[in-house]
């Protein structure tokens, strides 16, 4: 009835893997440590066996560097800074430094991004809107490097620990706010439909309309991406028509600012002629004119939660159960929304 | 006539330092590697001798990690992201990852920030608006870790390689633009006076006024800091008076946005009632209403230049000559400036 000792959870030892791969144990070690001086074919063979046997480096073997890896799909994101701050806060308290990287286009021949991480031996990896494929997951797992996905774009999978926000609730709250002000013709601009966070926001918007008995008009829902330019371009389309909506729920704050620009260009005043709600509550939302009503996504707190979770996973002796945490979004009412006129 | 070999530039060997400190050579090594298991008194004695002898680790001894350290005084800066992107661009091309840290409040007892960097052995260190004291400089130099200061707040010292921008020229160009539009009553909000970049901008402003024969009115120059709140608070002071200026040169874009808020609160229109020029050209400058006329500081390019310089320094065999590069600022005219009315 005793719990299994860590060693017993190993399905194969390093020596057994070496034997099966027909290489020496130090060669397997080199692969585990992400060293460059291993032939690509050997590396793949060893990685495959590590994966097949579910090999996990034991804690005693894993000398960790005082680092946390923070990986963005691309650093262009306007809210990257909020996330960096959150991870930095937790890392500092734990005496760790943050290694920043981009997964997009980072690959060097023969050595993947995950190899580089394995070579660094950080305490953990936080991935922001980046998907980890199965072989990358296996690679990190075999090195006992825990990872957490923050705000996953897609479905991170049931066994991937992740931190998100209540996107659906946020879309619901934003749209209810507009309905309560008296709007019934409410447009929406979405983020990319492949991102679950984006779909969830629009689904919340629909749910608010439907539960209020307001029919959903598909022509008022524009599919975009999360950049300023999409808000501007699709904002022009939405607002430059006879039956324009009196309010728009934008997919995020940057889109909302693009929408501001479109409204200015068309000579429409915010909120008199059109109300606008954003999503994220970036610092800039307070500074624009008029200050933006938006759904606050607690990005810094989410990043802190992700960093704490990844450190907790690193301390755990056993493989942890799957963990998914969603932090609450909240509506912040400023001056870009008002009752419809006329 | 042959150049001295690297070994000859050493004034003392590791063994000599150990002898003089009364410790073993491995202990000196531990100090050099930033290891924690050295008594604080021993550590200080060794550091002092390393400094006194101008010890520099030879390249053969220095096994570098594929990292670049990027240190901010504090990450709160709105333009931190622009800098991170620049360093990341160069690091990626060089196959390096970026370690991000804050120097403010980062100290842990017995181990300074610089010790942590020494233990990491990065290819180089880029410091943003952070001053490096003499003992920190000596510590990095003794480990042969090159460093570059970006946009120094104060006077970085003649022998510290640094990258800046032409702040004085920027202040001049901003103010000349307002003079050319016909403004003669031009206010200014400065950053902290201890920062040279801030002083240089205001000096450029004065020079423009003086060379145009417009007397400088000290009551129109407000001393602030680089935050949004200062622009708002000092903006209210500047604009809520009988003889208010018809134009204001703000110390940076965030201040300019604070000034926007002050103008809105006072019912003043931009640019009809007051013209505003910022400094930095953050992405948000394009997105606010009206889009902000500002002095573009090429932050990403400056960060790229700093990263390239620090890598060049690391490759150099000899101690390099002092390097100071200033990249050009340029005026970007948008919609927040116009001729004075009335």
JSON list of N, CA and C in Angstrom, two decimals, chain A residues 151 164-174 197 200-201 204 249 278-281 294-299 301-302 326-332:
[
{"chain": "A", "resi": 151, "resn": "UNK", "atom": "N", "xyz": [-3.73, 31.10, -21.82]},
{"chain": "A", "resi": 151, "resn": "UNK", "atom": "CA", "xyz": [-4.71, 31.60, -22.79]},
{"chain": "A", "resi": 151, "resn": "UNK", "atom": "C", "xyz": [-4.62, 30.87, -24.11]},
{"chain": "A", "resi": 164, "resn": "UNK", "atom": "N", "xyz": [-6.55, 30.25, -18.37]},
{"chain": "A", "resi": 164, "resn": "UNK", "atom": "CA", "xyz": [-7.28, 31.07, -19.32]},
{"chain": "A", "resi": 164, "resn": "UNK", "atom": "C", "xyz": [-8.10, 32.12, -18.60]},
{"chain": "A", "resi": 165, "resn": "UNK", "atom": "N", "xyz": [-8.97, 32.76, -19.35]},
{"chain": "A", "resi": 165, "resn": "UNK", "atom": "CA", "xyz": [-9.90, 33.72, -18.75]},
{"chain": "A", "resi": 165, "resn": "UNK", "atom": "C", "xyz": [-11.30, 33.34, -19.20]},
{"chain": "A", "resi": 166, "resn": "UNK", "atom": "N", "xyz": [-12.29, 33.84, -18.53]},
{"chain": "A", "resi": 166, "resn": "UNK", "atom": "CA", "xyz": [-13.67, 33.50, -18.87]},
{"chain": "A", "resi": 166, "resn": "UNK", "atom": "C", "xyz": [-14.12, 34.35, -20.05]},
{"chain": "A", "resi": 167, "resn": "UNK", "atom": "N", "xyz": [-13.67, 33.94, -21.24]},
{"chain": "A", "resi": 167, "resn": "UNK", "atom": "CA", "xyz": [-13.95, 34.71, -22.46]},
{"chain": "A", "resi": 167, "resn": "UNK", "atom": "C", "xyz": [-15.44, 34.77, -22.78]},
{"chain": "A", "resi": 168, "resn": "UNK", "atom": "N", "xyz": [-16.11, 33.64, -22.60]},
{"chain": "A", "resi": 168, "resn": "UNK", "atom": "CA", "xyz": [-17.53, 33.59, -22.92]},
{"chain": "A", "resi": 168, "resn": "UNK", "atom": "C", "xyz": [-18.31, 34.55, -22.02]},
{"chain": "A", "resi": 169, "resn": "UNK", "atom": "N", "xyz": [-18.01, 34.49, -20.72]},
{"chain": "A", "resi": 169, "resn": "UNK", "atom": "CA", "xyz": [-18.65, 35.39, -19.77]},
{"chain": "A", "resi": 169, "resn": "UNK", "atom": "C", "xyz": [-18.39, 36.85, -20.13]},
{"chain": "A", "resi": 170, "resn": "UNK", "atom": "N", "xyz": [-17.18, 37.13, -20.63]},
{"chain": "A", "resi": 170, "resn": "UNK", "atom": "CA", "xyz": [-16.81, 38.49, -21.00]},
{"chain": "A", "resi": 170, "resn": "UNK", "atom": "C", "xyz": [-17.65, 38.99, -22.17]},
{"chain": "A", "resi": 171, "resn": "UNK", "atom": "N", "xyz": [-17.82, 38.13, -23.18]},
{"chain": "A", "resi": 171, "resn": "UNK", "atom": "CA", "xyz": [-18.64, 38.50, -24.34]},
{"chain": "A", "resi": 171, "resn": "UNK", "atom": "C", "xyz": [-20.08, 38.74, -23.92]},
{"chain": "A", "resi": 172, "resn": "UNK", "atom": "N", "xyz": [-20.53, 37.91, -22.99]},
{"chain": "A", "resi": 172, "resn": "UNK", "atom": "CA", "xyz": [-21.89, 38.03, -22.48]},
{"chain": "A", "resi": 172, "resn": "UNK", "atom": "C", "xyz": [-22.07, 39.37, -21.75]},
{"chain": "A", "resi": 173, "resn": "UNK", "atom": "N", "xyz": [-21.13, 39.67, -20.87]},
{"chain": "A", "resi": 173, "resn": "UNK", "atom": "CA", "xyz": [-21.24, 40.89, -20.05]},
{"chain": "A", "resi": 173, "resn": "UNK", "atom": "C", "xyz": [-21.18, 42.14, -20.92]},
{"chain": "A", "resi": 174, "resn": "UNK", "atom": "N", "xyz": [-20.28, 42.14, -21.92]},
{"chain": "A", "resi": 174, "resn": "UNK", "atom": "CA", "xyz": [-20.14, 43.30, -22.81]},
{"chain": "A", "resi": 174, "resn": "UNK", "atom": "C", "xyz": [-21.45, 43.56, -23.55]},
{"chain": "A", "resi": 197, "resn": "UNK", "atom": "N", "xyz": [-10.56, 31.34, -27.75]},
{"chain": "A", "resi": 197, "resn": "UNK", "atom": "CA", "xyz": [-10.89, 32.52, -26.95]},
{"chain": "A", "resi": 197, "resn": "UNK", "atom": "C", "xyz": [-11.77, 33.46, -27.78]},
{"chain": "A", "resi": 200, "resn": "UNK", "atom": "N", "xyz": [-15.27, 31.94, -28.16]},
{"chain": "A", "resi": 200, "resn": "UNK", "atom": "CA", "xyz": [-16.00, 32.01, -26.89]},
{"chain": "A", "resi": 200, "resn": "UNK", "atom": "C", "xyz": [-16.58, 33.42, -26.68]},
{"chain": "A", "resi": 201, "resn": "UNK", "atom": "N", "xyz": [-15.83, 34.44, -27.06]},
{"chain": "A", "resi": 201, "resn": "UNK", "atom": "CA", "xyz": [-16.32, 35.82, -26.89]},
{"chain": "A", "resi": 201, "resn": "UNK", "atom": "C", "xyz": [-17.57, 36.05, -27.75]},
{"chain": "A", "resi": 204, "resn": "UNK", "atom": "N", "xyz": [-20.56, 34.28, -26.42]},
{"chain": "A", "resi": 204, "resn": "UNK", "atom": "CA", "xyz": [-21.13, 35.03, -25.29]},
{"chain": "A", "resi": 204, "resn": "UNK", "atom": "C", "xyz": [-22.01, 36.17, -25.80]},
{"chain": "A", "resi": 249, "resn": "UNK", "atom": "N", "xyz": [-19.34, 45.49, -30.42]},
{"chain": "A", "resi": 249, "resn": "UNK", "atom": "CA", "xyz": [-18.48, 44.76, -29.48]},
{"chain": "A", "resi": 249, "resn": "UNK", "atom": "C", "xyz": [-17.25, 44.31, -30.26]},
{"chain": "A", "resi": 278, "resn": "UNK", "atom": "N", "xyz": [-14.54, 47.15, -25.85]},
{"chain": "A", "resi": 278, "resn": "UNK", "atom": "CA", "xyz": [-13.36, 46.37, -26.21]},
{"chain": "A", "resi": 278, "resn": "UNK", "atom": "C", "xyz": [-13.22, 45.12, -25.36]},
{"chain": "A", "resi": 279, "resn": "UNK", "atom": "N", "xyz": [-12.04, 44.54, -25.42]},
{"chain": "A", "resi": 279, "resn": "UNK", "atom": "CA", "xyz": [-11.75, 43.35, -24.62]},
{"chain": "A", "resi": 279, "resn": "UNK", "atom": "C", "xyz": [-10.26, 43.34, -24.31]},
{"chain": "A", "resi": 280, "resn": "UNK", "atom": "N", "xyz": [-9.89, 43.18, -23.07]},
{"chain": "A", "resi": 280, "resn": "UNK", "atom": "CA", "xyz": [-8.50, 43.07, -22.56]},
{"chain": "A", "resi": 280, "resn": "UNK", "atom": "C", "xyz": [-8.25, 44.05, -21.42]},
{"chain": "A", "resi": 281, "resn": "UNK", "atom": "N", "xyz": [-8.65, 45.32, -21.65]},
{"chain": "A", "resi": 281, "resn": "UNK", "atom": "CA", "xyz": [-8.30, 46.41, -20.73]},
{"chain": "A", "resi": 281, "resn": "UNK", "atom": "C", "xyz": [-6.79, 46.61, -20.66]},
{"chain": "A", "resi": 294, "resn": "UNK", "atom": "N", "xyz": [-14.54, 48.42, -21.61]},
{"chain": "A", "resi": 294, "resn": "UNK", "atom": "CA", "xyz": [-13.94, 47.18, -22.09]},
{"chain": "A", "resi": 294, "resn": "UNK", "atom": "C", "xyz": [-14.09, 46.05, -21.08]},
{"chain": "A", "resi": 295, "resn": "UNK", "atom": "N", "xyz": [-13.87, 44.84, -21.54]},
{"chain": "A", "resi": 295, "resn": "UNK", "atom": "CA", "xyz": [-13.89, 43.68, -20.65]},
{"chain": "A", "resi": 295, "resn": "UNK", "atom": "C", "xyz": [-12.46, 43.45, -20.18]},
{"chain": "A", "resi": 296, "resn": "UNK", "atom": "N", "xyz": [-12.28, 43.56, -18.89]},
{"chain": "A", "resi": 296, "resn": "UNK", "atom": "CA", "xyz": [-10.94, 43.39, -18.35]},
{"chain": "A", "resi": 296, "resn": "UNK", "atom": "C", "xyz": [-10.58, 41.91, -18.28]},
{"chain": "A", "resi": 297, "resn": "UNK", "atom": "N", "xyz": [-9.48, 41.58, -18.94]},
{"chain": "A", "resi": 297, "resn": "UNK", "atom": "CA", "xyz": [-8.91, 40.25, -18.84]},
{"chain": "A", "resi": 297, "resn": "UNK", "atom": "C", "xyz": [-7.68, 40.41, -17.95]},
{"chain": "A", "resi": 298, "resn": "UNK", "atom": "N", "xyz": [-7.63, 39.72, -16.82]},
{"chain": "A", "resi": 298, "resn": "UNK", "atom": "CA", "xyz": [-6.54, 39.99, -15.88]},
{"chain": "A", "resi": 298, "resn": "UNK", "atom": "C", "xyz": [-5.24, 39.35, -16.33]},
{"chain": "A", "resi": 299, "resn": "UNK", "atom": "N", "xyz": [-4.62, 39.94, -17.37]},
{"chain": "A", "resi": 299, "resn": "UNK", "atom": "CA", "xyz": [-3.48, 39.30, -18.03]},
{"chain": "A", "resi": 299, "resn": "UNK", "atom": "C", "xyz": [-2.30, 39.09, -17.09]},
{"chain": "A", "resi": 301, "resn": "UNK", "atom": "N", "xyz": [-2.35, 38.90, -13.81]},
{"chain": "A", "resi": 301, "resn": "UNK", "atom": "CA", "xyz": [-2.70, 37.89, -12.82]},
{"chain": "A", "resi": 301, "resn": "UNK", "atom": "C", "xyz": [-2.71, 36.49, -13.45]},
{"chain": "A", "resi": 302, "resn": "UNK", "atom": "N", "xyz": [-3.16, 36.40, -14.70]},
{"chain": "A", "resi": 302, "resn": "UNK", "atom": "CA", "xyz": [-3.14, 35.11, -15.38]},
{"chain": "A", "resi": 302, "resn": "UNK", "atom": "C", "xyz": [-1.70, 34.61, -15.55]},
{"chain": "A", "resi": 326, "resn": "UNK", "atom": "N", "xyz": [-9.53, 29.10, -15.07]},
{"chain": "A", "resi": 326, "resn": "UNK", "atom": "CA", "xyz": [-9.96, 30.29, -15.80]},
{"chain": "A", "resi": 326, "resn": "UNK", "atom": "C", "xyz": [-10.20, 31.41, -14.81]},
{"chain": "A", "resi": 327, "resn": "UNK", "atom": "N", "xyz": [-9.49, 32.51, -14.99]},
{"chain": "A", "resi": 327, "resn": "UNK", "atom": "CA", "xyz": [-9.69, 33.66, -14.12]},
{"chain": "A", "resi": 327, "resn": "UNK", "atom": "C", "xyz": [-10.84, 34.50, -14.68]},
{"chain": "A", "resi": 328, "resn": "UNK", "atom": "N", "xyz": [-11.52, 35.17, -13.77]},
{"chain": "A", "resi": 328, "resn": "UNK", "atom": "CA", "xyz": [-12.72, 35.90, -14.18]},
{"chain": "A", "resi": 328, "resn": "UNK", "atom": "C", "xyz": [-12.40, 37.18, -14.94]},
{"chain": "A", "resi": 329, "resn": "UNK", "atom": "N", "xyz": [-13.18, 37.44, -15.98]},
{"chain": "A", "resi": 329, "resn": "UNK", "atom": "CA", "xyz": [-13.14, 38.73, -16.66]},
{"chain": "A", "resi": 329, "resn": "UNK", "atom": "C", "xyz": [-14.17, 39.64, -15.98]},
{"chain": "A", "resi": 330, "resn": "UNK", "atom": "N", "xyz": [-14.04, 40.95, -16.19]},
{"chain": "A", "resi": 330, "resn": "UNK", "atom": "CA", "xyz": [-15.03, 41.86, -15.60]},
{"chain": "A", "resi": 330, "resn": "UNK", "atom": "C", "xyz": [-15.19, 43.07, -16.50]},
{"chain": "A", "resi": 331, "resn": "UNK", "atom": "N", "xyz": [-16.40, 43.57, -16.55]},
{"chain": "A", "resi": 331, "resn": "UNK", "atom": "CA", "xyz": [-16.68, 44.72, -17.41]},
{"chain": "A", "resi": 331, "resn": "UNK", "atom": "C", "xyz": [-16.22, 46.00, -16.73]},
{"chain": "A", "resi": 332, "resn": "UNK", "atom": "N", "xyz": [-15.48, 46.83, -17.46]},
{"chain": "A", "resi": 332, "resn": "UNK", "atom": "CA", "xyz": [-15.05, 48.13, -16.94]},
{"chain": "A", "resi": 332, "resn": "UNK", "atom": "C", "xyz": [-15.76, 49.20, -17.78]}
]
